[in-house]
Coordinates of N, CA, C and O in Angstrom, one line a residue:
X4 N 0.8 -1.2 0.0 CA 0.0 0.0 0.0 C 0.9 1.2 0.0 O 1.7 1.4 0.9
X5 N 0.7 2.1 -1.0 CA 1.4 3.4 -1.1 C 0.7 4.5 -0.4 O -0.4 4.9 -0.9
X6 N 1.1 4.9 0.8 CA 0.4 5.9 1.6 C 0.2 7.2 0.9 O -0.8 7.9 1.0
X7 N 1.2 7.6 0.1 CA 1.1 8.9 -0.6 C 0.0 8.9 -1.7 O -0.7 9.8 -1.8
X8 N -0.2 7.7 -2.3 CA -1.3 7.6 -3.3 C -2.6 7.6 -2.6 O -3.5 8.3 -3.1
X9 N -2.7 6.9 -1.5 CA -4.0 7.0 -0.7 C -4.3 8.4 -0.2 O -5.4 8.8 -0.3
X10 N -3.2 9.1 0.2 CA -3.4 10.4 0.7 C -3.8 11.4 -0.4 O -4.8 12.2 -0.3
X11 N -3.2 11.2 -1.6 CA -3.5 12.1 -2.7 C -5.0 11.8 -3.1 O -5.7 12.8 -3.4
X12 N -5.4 10.6 -3.1 CA -6.8 10.3 -3.5 C -7.8 10.8 -2.5 O -8.8 11.4 -2.9
X13 N -7.5 10.7 -1.2 CA -8.3 11.2 -0.2 C -8.5 12.7 -0.3 O -9.6 13.2 -0.2
X14 N -7.4 13.4 -0.4 CA -7.4 14.8 -0.5 C -8.2 15.2 -1.8 O -9.0 16.1 -1.8
X15 N -7.9 14.5 -2.9 CA -8.6 14.8 -4.2 C -10.1 14.6 -4.1 O -10.8 15.4 -4.6
X16 N -10.5 13.6 -3.4 CA -11.9 13.3 -3.2 C -12.6 14.4 -2.4 O -13.7 14.8 -2.6
X17 N -11.9 14.9 -1.4 CA -12.4 16.0 -0.5 C -12.5 17.3 -1.3 O -13.5 18.0 -1.2
X18 N -11.6 17.5 -2.2 CA -11.6 18.7 -3.1 C -12.8 18.6 -4.0 O -13.6 19.6 -4.2
X19 N -13.0 17.4 -4.5 CA -14.2 17.2 -5.4 C -15.5 17.4 -4.7 O -16.4 18.0 -5.2
X20 N -15.5 16.9 -3.5 CA -16.7 17.1 -2.6 C -17.0 18.6 -2.4 O -18.2 19.0 -2.5
X21 N -16.0 19.3 -2.1 CA -16.1 20.8 -1.9 C -16.6 21.4 -3.2 O -17.6 22.2 -3.2
X22 N -16.0 21.1 -4.3 CA -16.4 21.7 -5.6 C -17.8 21.4 -5.9 O -18.6 22.3 -6.3
X23 N -18.2 20.2 -5.7 CA -19.6 19.8 -6.1 C -20.6 20.4 -5.1 O -21.7 20.8 -5.5
X24 N -20.2 20.6 -3.8 CA -21.1 21.2 -2.9 C -21.3 22.7 -3.3 O -22.3 23.3 -3.0
X25 N -20.3 23.3 -3.9 CA -20.4 24.7 -4.4 C -21.1 24.7 -5.7 O -21.3 25.8 -6.3
X26 N -21.4 23.6 -6.3 CA -22.1 23.5 -7.5 C -21.3 24.1 -8.7 O -21.9 24.9 -9.5
X27 N -20.1 23.8 -8.7 CA -19.2 24.3 -9.7 C -18.6 23.2 -10.6 O -18.3 22.1 -10.1
X28 N -18.4 23.5 -11.9 CA -17.7 22.6 -12.8 C -16.2 22.7 -12.5 O -15.8 23.6 -11.8
X29 N -15.5 21.7 -13.0 CA -14.1 21.7 -12.8 C -13.5 23.0 -13.4 O -12.6 23.6 -12.8
X30 N -13.9 23.3 -14.5 CA -13.4 24.5 -15.2 C -13.6 25.8 -14.4 O -12.7 26.6 -14.2
X31 N -14.8 25.9 -13.8 CA -15.1 27.2 -13.1 C -14.3 27.2 -11.8 O -13.8 28.2 -11.3
X32 N -14.3 26.0 -11.1 CA -13.6 25.9 -9.8 C -12.1 26.1 -10.0 O -11.4 26.9 -9.2
X33 N -11.5 25.5 -11.0 CA -10.1 25.7 -11.3 C -9.7 27.2 -11.6 O -8.7 27.7 -11.2
X34 N -10.6 27.8 -12.3 CA -10.4 29.2 -12.7 C -10.5 30.1 -11.4 O -9.6 30.9 -11.2
X35 N -11.4 29.8 -10.5 CA -11.5 30.5 -9.2 C -10.3 30.3 -8.4 O -9.8 31.3 -7.8
X36 N -9.7 29.2 -8.4 CA -8.5 28.9 -7.6 C -7.2 29.2 -8.3 O -6.1 29.0 -7.7
X37 N -7.2 29.5 -9.5 CA -6.0 29.9 -10.2 C -5.1 28.7 -10.6 O -3.9 28.7 -10.6
X38 N -5.8 27.6 -10.9 CA -5.1 26.3 -11.3 C -5.7 25.9 -12.6 O -6.8 26.3 -12.9
X39 N -5.1 25.0 -13.4 CA -5.6 24.5 -14.6 C -6.7 23.4 -14.3 O -6.6 22.7 -13.3
X40 N -7.7 23.3 -15.2 CA -8.7 22.3 -15.0 C -8.1 20.9 -15.2 O -8.6 20.0 -14.5
X41 N -7.1 20.7 -16.0 CA -6.5 19.4 -16.2 C -5.7 19.0 -14.9 O -5.8 17.8 -14.5
X42 N -5.1 20.0 -14.3 CA -4.4 19.7 -13.0 C -5.4 19.4 -11.9 O -5.3 18.4 -11.2
X43 N -6.5 20.1 -11.9 CA -7.6 19.8 -10.9 C -8.1 18.4 -11.1 O -8.4 17.7 -10.1
X44 N -8.4 18.0 -12.3 CA -8.9 16.7 -12.6 C -7.9 15.6 -12.1 O -8.3 14.6 -11.5
X45 N -6.6 15.8 -12.3 CA -5.6 14.9 -11.9 C -5.5 14.8 -10.4 O -5.3 13.8 -9.8
X46 N -5.7 16.0 -9.7 CA -5.7 16.0 -8.2 C -6.9 15.3 -7.7 O -6.8 14.5 -6.8
X47 N -8.1 15.6 -8.3 CA -9.3 15.0 -7.8 C -9.3 13.4 -7.9 O -9.9 12.7 -7.2
X48 N -8.6 13.0 -8.9 CA -8.5 11.5 -9.2 C -7.3 10.9 -8.4 O -7.1 9.7 -8.5
X49 N -6.6 11.7 -7.7 CA -5.5 11.2 -6.9 C -4.2 10.9 -7.6 O -3.2 10.4 -7.1
X50 N -4.2 11.3 -8.9 CA -3.0 11.1 -9.7 C -1.9 12.1 -9.5 O -0.7 11.8 -9.7
X51 N -2.2 13.3 -8.9 CA -1.2 14.3 -8.6 C -1.4 14.8 -7.2 O -2.6 14.8 -6.7
X52 N -0.4 15.2 -6.6 CA -0.5 15.8 -5.2 C -0.4 17.3 -5.4 O -0.1 17.9 -6.4
X53 N -0.8 18.0 -4.3 CA -0.8 19.5 -4.3 C 0.1 20.0 -3.3 O 0.4 19.4 -2.3
X54 N 0.6 21.2 -3.6 CA 1.5 21.9 -2.7 C 0.7 22.7 -1.7 O -0.5 22.9 -1.8
X55 N 1.4 23.2 -0.7 CA 0.8 24.0 0.3 C 0.2 25.3 -0.3 O -0.8 25.8 0.1
X56 N 0.9 25.8 -1.3 CA 0.4 27.0 -2.0 C -1.0 26.7 -2.7 O -1.9 27.5 -2.6
X57 N -1.1 25.6 -3.3 CA -2.4 25.2 -4.0 C -3.4 24.9 -2.9 O -4.6 25.3 -3.1
X58 N -3.1 24.3 -1.8 CA -4.0 24.1 -0.7 C -4.5 25.4 -0.2 O -5.7 25.6 -0.1
X59 N -3.6 26.4 -0.1 CA -4.0 27.7 0.3 C -5.0 28.3 -0.7 O -6.0 28.9 -0.3
X60 N -4.7 28.3 -2.0 CA -5.6 28.8 -3.0 C -7.0 28.2 -2.9 O -8.0 28.9 -3.0
X61 N -7.0 26.9 -2.8 CA -8.3 26.2 -2.8 C -9.1 26.6 -1.5 O -10.3 27.0 -1.6
X62 N -8.4 26.6 -0.4 CA -9.1 26.9 0.9 C -9.6 28.4 0.9 O -10.7 28.7 1.4
X63 N -8.7 29.3 0.5 CA -9.1 30.7 0.5 C -10.3 31.0 -0.4 O -11.2 31.6 -0.1
X64 N -10.2 30.4 -1.7 CA -11.3 30.7 -2.6 C -12.6 30.0 -2.4 O -13.6 30.4 -2.8
X65 N -12.5 28.8 -1.7 CA -13.7 28.0 -1.4 C -14.2 28.4 0.0 O -15.2 27.8 0.4
X66 N -13.4 29.2 0.7 CA -13.8 29.6 2.1 C -13.9 28.4 3.0 O -14.9 28.2 3.7
X67 N -12.9 27.5 3.0 CA -13.0 26.3 3.8 C -11.6 26.2 4.6 O -10.6 26.8 4.2
X68 N -11.6 25.3 5.5 CA -10.4 25.1 6.3 C -9.5 24.0 5.7 O -10.0 23.0 5.2
X69 N -8.2 24.2 5.8 CA -7.3 23.2 5.3 C -7.4 22.0 6.2 O -7.0 20.9 5.8
X70 N -7.8 22.2 7.4 CA -8.0 21.0 8.4 C -8.9 20.0 7.7 O -8.6 18.8 7.9
X71 N -9.9 20.4 7.0 CA -10.8 19.4 6.4 C -10.1 18.7 5.2 O -10.1 17.5 5.1
X72 N -9.4 19.5 4.4 CA -8.7 18.9 3.3 C -7.7 17.8 3.7 O -7.6 16.7 3.1
X73 N -6.9 18.2 4.7 CA -5.8 17.3 5.1 C -6.2 16.2 6.1 O -5.8 15.0 5.9
X74 N -7.0 16.5 7.1 CA -7.3 15.6 8.1 C -8.7 15.0 8.0 O -9.1 14.1 8.7
X75 N -9.6 15.7 7.3 CA -10.9 15.2 7.1 C -11.9 15.7 8.2 O -13.0 15.2 8.4
X76 N -11.4 16.6 9.0 CA -12.3 17.1 10.1 C -13.3 18.0 9.5 O -13.0 19.1 9.0
X77 N -14.6 17.6 9.6 CA -15.6 18.3 8.9 C -16.1 19.5 9.7 O -17.0 20.2 9.3
X78 N -15.6 19.7 10.9 CA -16.1 20.8 11.8 C -16.2 22.1 11.0 O -15.3 22.7 10.6
X79 N -17.4 22.5 10.7 CA -17.7 23.7 10.0 C -17.8 23.6 8.5 O -18.2 24.6 7.8
X80 N -17.4 22.5 7.9 CA -17.5 22.3 6.5 C -18.9 22.6 5.9 O -19.0 23.3 4.9
X81 N -19.9 22.0 6.5 CA -21.2 22.1 6.1 C -21.7 23.6 6.1 O -22.3 24.1 5.2
X82 N -21.3 24.2 7.2 CA -21.7 25.7 7.4 C -20.9 26.5 6.4 O -21.5 27.5 5.8
X83 N -19.6 26.2 6.2 CA -18.9 27.0 5.2 C -19.5 26.8 3.8 O -19.6 27.8 3.0
X84 N -20.0 25.6 3.5 CA -20.6 25.4 2.2 C -21.9 26.2 2.0 O -22.1 26.8 1.0
X85 N -22.7 26.2 3.1 CA -23.9 27.0 3.0 C -23.6 28.5 2.9 O -24.2 29.2 2.1
X86 N -22.6 29.0 3.6 CA -22.2 30.4 3.5 C -21.8 30.7 2.1 O -22.1 31.8 1.6
X87 N -21.0 29.9 1.5 CA -20.5 30.1 0.2 C -21.6 30.1 -0.8 O -21.6 31.0 -1.7
X88 N -22.6 29.2 -0.7 CA -23.7 29.2 -1.6 C -24.5 30.5 -1.4 O -25.0 31.1 -2.4
X89 N -24.7 31.0 -0.2 CA -25.4 32.3 0.1 C -24.6 33.4 -0.5 O -25.3 34.4 -1.1
X90 N -23.3 33.4 -0.5 CA -22.5 34.5 -1.0 C -22.7 34.6 -2.5 O -22.6 35.7 -3.1
X91 N -22.9 33.5 -3.2 CA -23.0 33.5 -4.6 C -24.4 34.0 -5.1 O -24.6 34.3 -6.3
X92 N -25.3 34.1 -4.2 CA -26.7 34.6 -4.6 C -26.8 36.1 -4.7 O -26.0 36.8 -4.0
X93 N -27.7 36.6 -5.5 CA -28.0 38.0 -5.4 C -28.8 38.3 -4.2 O -29.3 37.4 -3.5
X94 N -29.1 39.6 -3.9 CA -29.7 40.0 -2.7 C -31.1 39.4 -2.5 O -31.4 38.9 -1.4
X95 N -31.9 39.3 -3.6 CA -33.3 38.8 -3.4 C -33.2 37.3 -3.2 O -34.0 36.8 -2.3
X96 N -32.3 36.6 -3.8 CA -32.2 35.1 -3.6 C -31.7 34.9 -2.2 O -32.2 34.0 -1.5
X97 N -30.8 35.6 -1.7 CA -30.2 35.5 -0.4 C -31.3 35.7 0.7 O -31.5 35.0 1.6
X98 N -32.1 36.8 0.5 CA -33.2 37.1 1.4 C -34.2 35.9 1.5 O -34.7 35.6 2.5
X99 N -34.5 35.4 0.3 CA -35.5 34.3 0.3 C -34.9 33.0 1.0 O -35.6 32.4 1.7
X100 N -33.6 32.8 0.7 CA -33.0 31.6 1.4 C -32.9 31.8 2.9 O -33.2 30.8 3.6
X101 N -32.7 33.0 3.3 CA -32.6 33.3 4.8 C -34.0 33.1 5.4 O -34.2 32.5 6.5
X102 N -35.1 33.5 4.7 CA -36.4 33.3 5.2 C -36.8 31.9 5.3 O -37.4 31.4 6.3
X103 N -36.4 31.1 4.3 CA -36.7 29.6 4.3 C -35.9 29.0 5.4 O -36.5 28.2 6.2
X104 N -34.6 29.3 5.6 CA -33.9 28.7 6.7 C -34.4 29.1 8.1 O -34.4 28.3 9.0
X105 N -34.9 30.3 8.2 CA -35.5 30.8 9.5 C -36.7 30.0 9.8 O -36.9 29.5 10.9
X106 N -37.6 29.9 8.8 CA -38.8 29.1 9.0 C -38.5 27.7 9.4 O -39.2 27.1 10.2
X107 N -37.6 27.1 8.7 CA -37.2 25.7 9.0 C -36.7 25.6 10.4 O -37.0 24.6 11.1
X108 N -35.8 26.5 10.8 CA -35.3 26.5 12.2 C -36.4 26.6 13.2 O -36.4 25.9 14.2
X109 N -37.3 27.5 13.0 CA -38.5 27.7 13.9 C -39.3 26.4 14.0 O -39.7 26.0 15.0
X110 N -39.5 25.8 12.8 CA -40.3 24.5 12.8 C -39.6 23.4 13.6 O -40.2 22.7 14.3
X111 N -38.3 23.3 13.4 CA -37.5 22.3 14.2 C -37.6 22.6 15.7 O -37.8 21.6 16.4
X112 N -37.5 23.8 16.1 CA -37.6 24.2 17.5 C -38.9 23.8 18.1 O -39.0 23.3 19.2
X113 N -40.0 24.1 17.3 CA -41.3 23.7 17.8 C -41.5 22.2 17.9 O -42.1 21.7 18.9
X114 N -41.0 21.5 16.9 CA -41.1 20.0 17.0 C -40.3 19.5 18.1 O -40.8 18.6 18.8
X115 N -39.2 20.0 18.4 CA -38.4 19.6 19.6 C -39.1 19.9 20.9 O -39.1 19.1 21.8
X116 N -39.7 21.0 21.0 CA -40.3 21.4 22.3 C -41.6 20.6 22.5 O -41.9 20.2 23.6
X117 N -42.3 20.1 21.4 CA -43.4 19.3 21.6 C -43.0 17.9 22.1 O -43.7 17.2 22.8
X118 N -41.8 17.4 21.7 CA -41.3 16.1 22.1 C -41.1 16.1 23.6 O -41.2 15.1 24.3
X119 N -40.7 17.3 24.2 CA -40.3 17.3 25.6 C -41.4 17.9 26.5 O -41.2 18.0 27.7
X120 N -42.5 18.2 25.9 CA -43.6 18.7 26.7 C -44.5 17.5 27.1 O -44.8 16.7 26.3
X121 N -44.8 17.4 28.5 CA -45.7 16.3 28.9 C -47.0 16.4 28.2 O -47.6 17.4 28.0
X122 N -47.6 15.2 27.9 CA -48.9 15.1 27.3 C -49.9 15.7 28.2 O -49.9 15.5 29.4
X123 N -50.9 16.4 27.6 CA -52.0 16.9 28.4 C -53.0 15.9 28.6 O -53.3 15.1 27.7
X124 N -53.7 15.9 29.7 CA -54.7 14.9 30.1 C -56.0 15.4 29.8 O -56.4 16.4 30.0

């Protein structure tokens, strides 16, 4: 087992996951990060490794932590993804998304409080 190949593949799959969560093509994501789309394809498939400079570019432009890319710690990844999606929206779309999320959150809180409320007799 070649640990560097496994590591390259793992990091590449995480980058692909991030790109897909951002709903971007390889071409668009590579342009955003300042790398070629052929290089990104090779990284995502584990065929090439990336330098710290490329990790920085990807993390900076995707607004994610290098901790996730390298170690797989998802702490905050989902929130970072949602924030990036919101940033890409225009003002009206963002306002609508915030209203939807707020209503969803309120509904969840109500459902949780009903579970913990003693039944009325």
